[in-house]
Every structure is written in structure tokens, then in C-alpha cells.
Amino acid sequence: MQAKIEAAVTVLQSGGTVAFPTETVYGLGVDASNPLAVRQIFKIKGRPADHPLIVHIENAGQLDKWARDIPDQAYLLAETFWPGALTLILQRQPHVPNEITGGQDTVGLRSPDHPVAAALLHAFGSGIAAPSANRFGRISPTTAHHVRDELGQQVGLILDGGACRIGLESTILSLAYGEPVLLRPGGIAVEALEATLKIKLSFAQNKNSAAQQKIRTSGMMATHYAPVTPMELHSAEHIVQRVQHLTALKYKVVVLTLGRKISGIEQSIRQHAMPAQAEQFGHDLYAALHSLDQEGYDYLLLESPPTTRVWLAVNDRLQRAAHSVQK
Ligand code: TXA
Ligand code: MG
């Protein structure tokens, strides 16, 4: 792997792109100090230029290289959760390229917890800007194979570090405008952040404060993280009816259940059991959607998970993925 890391550093230094594993999902990285390199990311992903990128750094010691006016809360969180699946939004240093921040006055920073990502950041010696390594609006990759399938030749080099341990994107917390605001639930539980900060956090989508209106997160768009195959979310009872309806119309459907098989569905209909436990479900979700997307179904019918807080990140991704067919 060391030779591959060195090759990856050479690609980054020459302004190229490197896909690399993190504990959440695979990232598509470039030198965060090189605006021309950063622009390539938007081209490869088909992502609008005003959607900001996360800068990945080796450790909290580099926070002040990218951010300024850093509140104590940021250091406390970094100390507690880094390296890990937490992205902090902070006021940016003036030199941070507009290409990264989407022209905003803030920057997202995260120190990833994966040996390959850590080795790459260490060897490169500076920040790596990286969104998830998928096309805009699609499911994030959780294996090198997913990256190759979706972006293939367009990426300078792909580092294969196996399947991602968490499988859902990082939790994003803004500390840029005073009161901490949760922008995206993810790999670090909201309860854990609350316990550390000793405050109650609210999810930005539910609120309407001035600070939140200044914040733009592409993950906050209604349709995002979607498989190609139309996906619907229903209760188990409703799935039974929906299967009858769709199969009568000759559609090919697959049912994703929460652990147990749903009774009352014809034997010939495939039921794919997802884990009934939130963390495990989150870990398997993108991999399951990636693989079912290849199998030519007309509809993916998912049994809705519980709405308790441990399912927050999963439900957030499911609602966006299902949005287009739920209207
Ligand atoms: O787990 C993750 O966070 C992965 C791995 C590769 O680190 N990265 C990831 O990046 O999910 P991306 O670009 O797919 O999603 C990052 C989200 C976007 O929705 C972006 O709008 C938001 O973070 N973001 C980045 N910088 C921001 C900023 N300054 N203010 C508000 N939102 C920001
Ligand atoms: Mg993404």
C-alpha cells in the first residue's frame, strides 16, 4: 500500500484526482489548495459549483490552517470524535479557495478514521478536498468497486481500502454562526454530540433561523442519494398491497424488509432482508442499493424503519432517495 500512497501523492501534487476510502464512504480527493484541481471534481461529479466540499485534514492541529475564529466547542468535538465521522463547519481562512466553499464564508473540515486515508493525508502533508466519489445526486460508494463502476476512467487513481466500516456519510455540524446546528445526521450519533456539548441539538431542516438560512448543504436537497431504480418506502401492510398492484401491472419488484419476511406476499417475489438494527442497516444500505440497481427491477419497495432517533441518519437518506416516487 505504501507504494500506492506515494503514487497517489504524486497524482495530487500534479493536480489530479484520487479516490480514497474513509470509514464513512469513498471520497474523490484533490489538493485543497489548488483551485484548478478542485474544479475537476465538479466536472467529474456533475455537481453544481455552488455546493461546497469538505476539506479532509490529518488532525485537529490543522484546524486553524483552514478555519478562523474557532470556538472552544470545535476543539472539544475534534478531541472527542476525531479521527471520525464528524464534519465541522467553521468560518474559513481567507485563502481557502472559493471553489471549495461555493463562495460561502465557511469551510467544512473532517479528519477521517481510516488507515489508508490517514496515511494519504500524512504523506501529502496538506488538506484534501473530497466529496463522496459518486455522480451528483446518486448513492455514495462504499467499496472501490462502486467507484470504478460509476467514475472509472475519470479518476486519476483509486486506492482500494476494502468496504467502508460505517457506510453512511459523516454527521455535519455547523459551529460557524454561534449556536451549533446539525446539518446532516450521519456516522456519529446526535446523542453523542449532545452529551459532549451538554446541549440539545436540532436538525437544521426543522428550523428557520437566520443562521440556518445562510447555510447551504447539497445533502439538504429533497432528492439526493438516490438509486437509479424508483424506490418507495411503505409500512409492511402497505407493501403487501403495493406488490399486488405492481405485479398485476407486470412490474418486476423487490422488497427490502427489516429482518423478517413480510407475510402475505407471494413466494415468487424476492424479499431481501435488511438488518433490523439501525447501525447495521446503515452499513448495508448503499451496498444493497448499488447491487439491486444492477438487477433490472422496476421498483424497490422498502419497509419503513422505526422513526426513533437511532434511525435518524438512515431515515434521512431513505426519505431523499424515495422522494421522487413518493409525491
Ligand atoms: O462522510 C463524508 O462526509 C464523505 C467522506 C468522503 O468524507 N464526504 C461527503 O462529501 O459526504 P459530500 O460532498 O458528498 O457531502 C458533503 C456535504 C455536502 O452536502 C456539502 O454541501 C456540505 O457537506 N458542506 C460542505 N462544506 C460546507 C459548508 N461550508 N457549509 C455547509 N455545508 C457544507
Ligand atoms: Mg455526496
PDB file of C-alpha atoms in Angstrom, residues 85-203:
ATOM      1  CA  ALA A  85     -17.287  10.638  11.066  1.00  0.00           C
ATOM      2  CA  LEU A  86     -17.893  14.240  12.129  1.00  0.00           C
ATOM      3  CA  THR A  87     -17.595  17.250   9.822  1.00  0.00           C
ATOM      4  CA  LEU A  88     -17.356  20.684  11.443  1.00  0.00           C
ATOM      5  CA  ILE A  89     -18.479  23.798   9.567  1.00  0.00           C
ATOM      6  CA  LEU A  90     -16.434  26.808  10.667  1.00  0.00           C
ATOM      7  CA  GLN A  91     -15.557  30.313   9.500  1.00  0.00           C
ATOM      8  CA  ARG A  92     -12.976  29.895   6.756  1.00  0.00           C
ATOM      9  CA  GLN A  93      -9.483  31.321   6.418  1.00  0.00           C
ATOM     10  CA  PRO A  94      -9.392  33.887   3.588  1.00  0.00           C
ATOM     11  CA  HIS A  95      -7.030  31.755   1.472  1.00  0.00           C
ATOM     12  CA  VAL A  96      -9.457  28.813   1.210  1.00  0.00           C
ATOM     13  CA  PRO A  97     -10.406  28.668  -2.479  1.00  0.00           C
ATOM     14  CA  ASN A  98     -13.928  29.790  -3.382  1.00  0.00           C
ATOM     15  CA  GLU A  99     -14.123  26.643  -5.468  1.00  0.00           C
ATOM     16  CA  ILE A 100     -14.210  24.676  -2.190  1.00  0.00           C
ATOM     17  CA  THR A 101     -16.574  26.827  -0.194  1.00  0.00           C
ATOM     18  CA  GLY A 102     -19.004  27.551  -3.007  1.00  0.00           C
ATOM     19  CA  GLY A 103     -18.324  31.217  -2.306  1.00  0.00           C
ATOM     20  CA  GLN A 104     -19.568  30.936   1.296  1.00  0.00           C
ATOM     21  CA  ASP A 105     -17.639  32.344   4.261  1.00  0.00           C
ATOM     22  CA  THR A 106     -17.415  28.910   5.902  1.00  0.00           C
ATOM     23  CA  VAL A 107     -15.467  25.713   5.370  1.00  0.00           C
ATOM     24  CA  GLY A 108     -16.248  22.065   6.265  1.00  0.00           C
ATOM     25  CA  LEU A 109     -13.428  20.129   7.964  1.00  0.00           C
ATOM     26  CA  ARG A 110     -13.055  16.483   8.873  1.00  0.00           C
ATOM     27  CA  SER A 111     -10.273  14.146   9.947  1.00  0.00           C
ATOM     28  CA  PRO A 112     -11.216  10.680   8.643  1.00  0.00           C
ATOM     29  CA  ASP A 113     -10.696   7.462  10.609  1.00  0.00           C
ATOM     30  CA  HIS A 114      -9.365   5.041   8.029  1.00  0.00           C
ATOM     31  CA  PRO A 115      -5.749   3.870   7.872  1.00  0.00           C
ATOM     32  CA  VAL A 116      -5.485   4.495   4.114  1.00  0.00           C
ATOM     33  CA  ALA A 117      -6.997   7.999   4.358  1.00  0.00           C
ATOM     34  CA  ALA A 118      -4.732   8.770   7.333  1.00  0.00           C
ATOM     35  CA  ALA A 119      -1.638   7.529   5.502  1.00  0.00           C
ATOM     36  CA  LEU A 120      -2.566   9.551   2.418  1.00  0.00           C
ATOM     37  CA  LEU A 121      -3.129  12.754   4.428  1.00  0.00           C
ATOM     38  CA  HIS A 122       0.115  12.226   6.309  1.00  0.00           C
ATOM     39  CA  ALA A 123       2.163  11.621   3.173  1.00  0.00           C
ATOM     40  CA  PHE A 124       0.534  14.508   1.289  1.00  0.00           C
ATOM     41  CA  GLY A 125       1.042  16.854   4.219  1.00  0.00           C
ATOM     42  CA  SER A 126      -1.861  19.186   3.441  1.00  0.00           C
ATOM     43  CA  GLY A 127      -5.654  19.272   3.124  1.00  0.00           C
ATOM     44  CA  ILE A 128      -7.525  17.089   0.644  1.00  0.00           C
ATOM     45  CA  ALA A 129     -10.870  18.369  -0.614  1.00  0.00           C
ATOM     46  CA  ALA A 130     -13.189  15.449  -1.239  1.00  0.00           C
ATOM     47  CA  PRO A 131     -16.892  14.891  -1.794  1.00  0.00           C
ATOM     48  CA  SER A 132     -18.272  11.368  -1.925  1.00  0.00           C
ATOM     49  CA  ALA A 133     -16.973   9.680  -5.091  1.00  0.00           C
ATOM     50  CA  ASN A 134     -20.304   9.380  -6.917  1.00  0.00           C
ATOM     51  CA  ARG A 135     -22.149  11.380  -9.540  1.00  0.00           C
ATOM     52  CA  PHE A 136     -24.224  14.234  -8.149  1.00  0.00           C
ATOM     53  CA  GLY A 137     -27.466  13.036  -6.571  1.00  0.00           C
ATOM     54  CA  ARG A 138     -26.561   9.342  -6.624  1.00  0.00           C
ATOM     55  CA  ILE A 139     -25.683   6.874  -3.872  1.00  0.00           C
ATOM     56  CA  SER A 140     -22.277   7.236  -2.225  1.00  0.00           C
ATOM     57  CA  PRO A 141     -19.775   4.446  -2.906  1.00  0.00           C
ATOM     58  CA  THR A 142     -18.842   2.144  -0.042  1.00  0.00           C
ATOM     59  CA  THR A 143     -16.348  -0.006  -1.997  1.00  0.00           C
ATOM     60  CA  ALA A 144     -13.609   0.738  -4.549  1.00  0.00           C
ATOM     61  CA  HIS A 145     -15.653  -1.340  -6.978  1.00  0.00           C
ATOM     62  CA  HIS A 146     -18.578   1.102  -6.700  1.00  0.00           C
ATOM     63  CA  VAL A 147     -16.202   3.984  -7.536  1.00  0.00           C
ATOM     64  CA  ARG A 148     -14.773   2.137 -10.526  1.00  0.00           C
ATOM     65  CA  ASP A 149     -18.271   1.311 -11.795  1.00  0.00           C
ATOM     66  CA  GLU A 150     -19.509   4.859 -11.563  1.00  0.00           C
ATOM     67  CA  LEU A 151     -16.488   7.071 -12.282  1.00  0.00           C
ATOM     68  CA  GLY A 152     -13.939   4.596 -13.726  1.00  0.00           C
ATOM     69  CA  GLN A 153     -11.578   6.250 -16.204  1.00  0.00           C
ATOM     70  CA  GLN A 154     -12.343   9.756 -14.985  1.00  0.00           C
ATOM     71  CA  VAL A 155     -10.441   9.261 -11.733  1.00  0.00           C
ATOM     72  CA  GLY A 156      -6.638   9.585 -11.728  1.00  0.00           C
ATOM     73  CA  LEU A 157      -6.116   6.796  -9.216  1.00  0.00           C
ATOM     74  CA  ILE A 158      -8.351   4.680  -6.952  1.00  0.00           C
ATOM     75  CA  LEU A 159      -6.985   3.474  -3.609  1.00  0.00           C
ATOM     76  CA  ASP A 160      -8.755   0.281  -2.571  1.00  0.00           C
ATOM     77  CA  GLY A 161      -9.166   0.026   1.198  1.00  0.00           C
ATOM     78  CA  GLY A 162     -11.988  -2.521   1.248  1.00  0.00           C
ATOM     79  CA  ALA A 163     -15.590  -1.903   2.308  1.00  0.00           C
ATOM     80  CA  CYS A 164     -16.258   1.185   4.437  1.00  0.00           C
ATOM     81  CA  ARG A 165     -16.844   0.435   8.118  1.00  0.00           C
ATOM     82  CA  ILE A 166     -19.794   2.829   8.606  1.00  0.00           C
ATOM     83  CA  GLY A 167     -21.281   3.019   5.111  1.00  0.00           C
ATOM     84  CA  LEU A 168     -23.188   6.322   5.584  1.00  0.00           C
ATOM     85  CA  GLU A 169     -21.710   9.821   5.283  1.00  0.00           C
ATOM     86  CA  SER A 170     -20.370  11.850   8.202  1.00  0.00           C
ATOM     87  CA  THR A 171     -22.528  13.861  10.583  1.00  0.00           C
ATOM     88  CA  ILE A 172     -22.263  17.568   9.710  1.00  0.00           C
ATOM     89  CA  LEU A 173     -22.434  20.137  12.479  1.00  0.00           C
ATOM     90  CA  SER A 174     -22.178  23.873  11.908  1.00  0.00           C
ATOM     91  CA  LEU A 175     -20.393  25.942  14.542  1.00  0.00           C
ATOM     92  CA  ALA A 176     -19.952  28.878  12.183  1.00  0.00           C
ATOM     93  CA  TYR A 177     -22.724  31.128  13.467  1.00  0.00           C
ATOM     94  CA  GLY A 178     -22.816  30.734  17.238  1.00  0.00           C
ATOM     95  CA  GLU A 179     -25.400  28.147  18.193  1.00  0.00           C
ATOM     96  CA  PRO A 180     -24.411  24.649  16.918  1.00  0.00           C
ATOM     97  CA  VAL A 181     -26.726  23.386  14.177  1.00  0.00           C
ATOM     98  CA  LEU A 182     -26.984  19.826  12.889  1.00  0.00           C
ATOM     99  CA  LEU A 183     -26.920  19.952   9.083  1.00  0.00           C
ATOM    100  CA  ARG A 184     -26.756  16.253   8.273  1.00  0.00           C
ATOM    101  CA  PRO A 185     -27.216  13.270  10.595  1.00  0.00           C
ATOM    102  CA  GLY A 186     -24.603  10.602   9.890  1.00  0.00           C
ATOM    103  CA  GLY A 187     -21.862   8.375  11.223  1.00  0.00           C
ATOM    104  CA  ILE A 188     -21.620   9.983  14.680  1.00  0.00           C
ATOM    105  CA  ALA A 189     -24.838   9.795  16.714  1.00  0.00           C
ATOM    106  CA  VAL A 190     -26.515  13.086  17.612  1.00  0.00           C
ATOM    107  CA  GLU A 191     -26.805  11.874  21.220  1.00  0.00           C
ATOM    108  CA  ALA A 192     -23.022  11.546  21.434  1.00  0.00           C
ATOM    109  CA  LEU A 193     -22.564  15.144  20.235  1.00  0.00           C
ATOM    110  CA  GLU A 194     -25.187  16.344  22.706  1.00  0.00           C
ATOM    111  CA  ALA A 195     -23.518  14.509  25.566  1.00  0.00           C
ATOM    112  CA  THR A 196     -20.193  16.154  24.738  1.00  0.00           C
ATOM    113  CA  LEU A 197     -21.590  19.661  24.191  1.00  0.00           C
ATOM    114  CA  LYS A 198     -24.121  19.328  27.016  1.00  0.00           C
ATOM    115  CA  ILE A 199     -26.825  20.894  24.856  1.00  0.00           C
ATOM    116  CA  LYS A 200     -29.812  19.683  22.851  1.00  0.00           C
ATOM    117  CA  LEU A 201     -29.271  19.814  19.088  1.00  0.00           C
ATOM    118  CA  SER A 202     -31.909  20.417  16.485  1.00  0.00           C
ATOM    119  CA  PHE A 203     -31.857  19.313  12.881  1.00  0.00           C
TER     120      PHE A 203
END
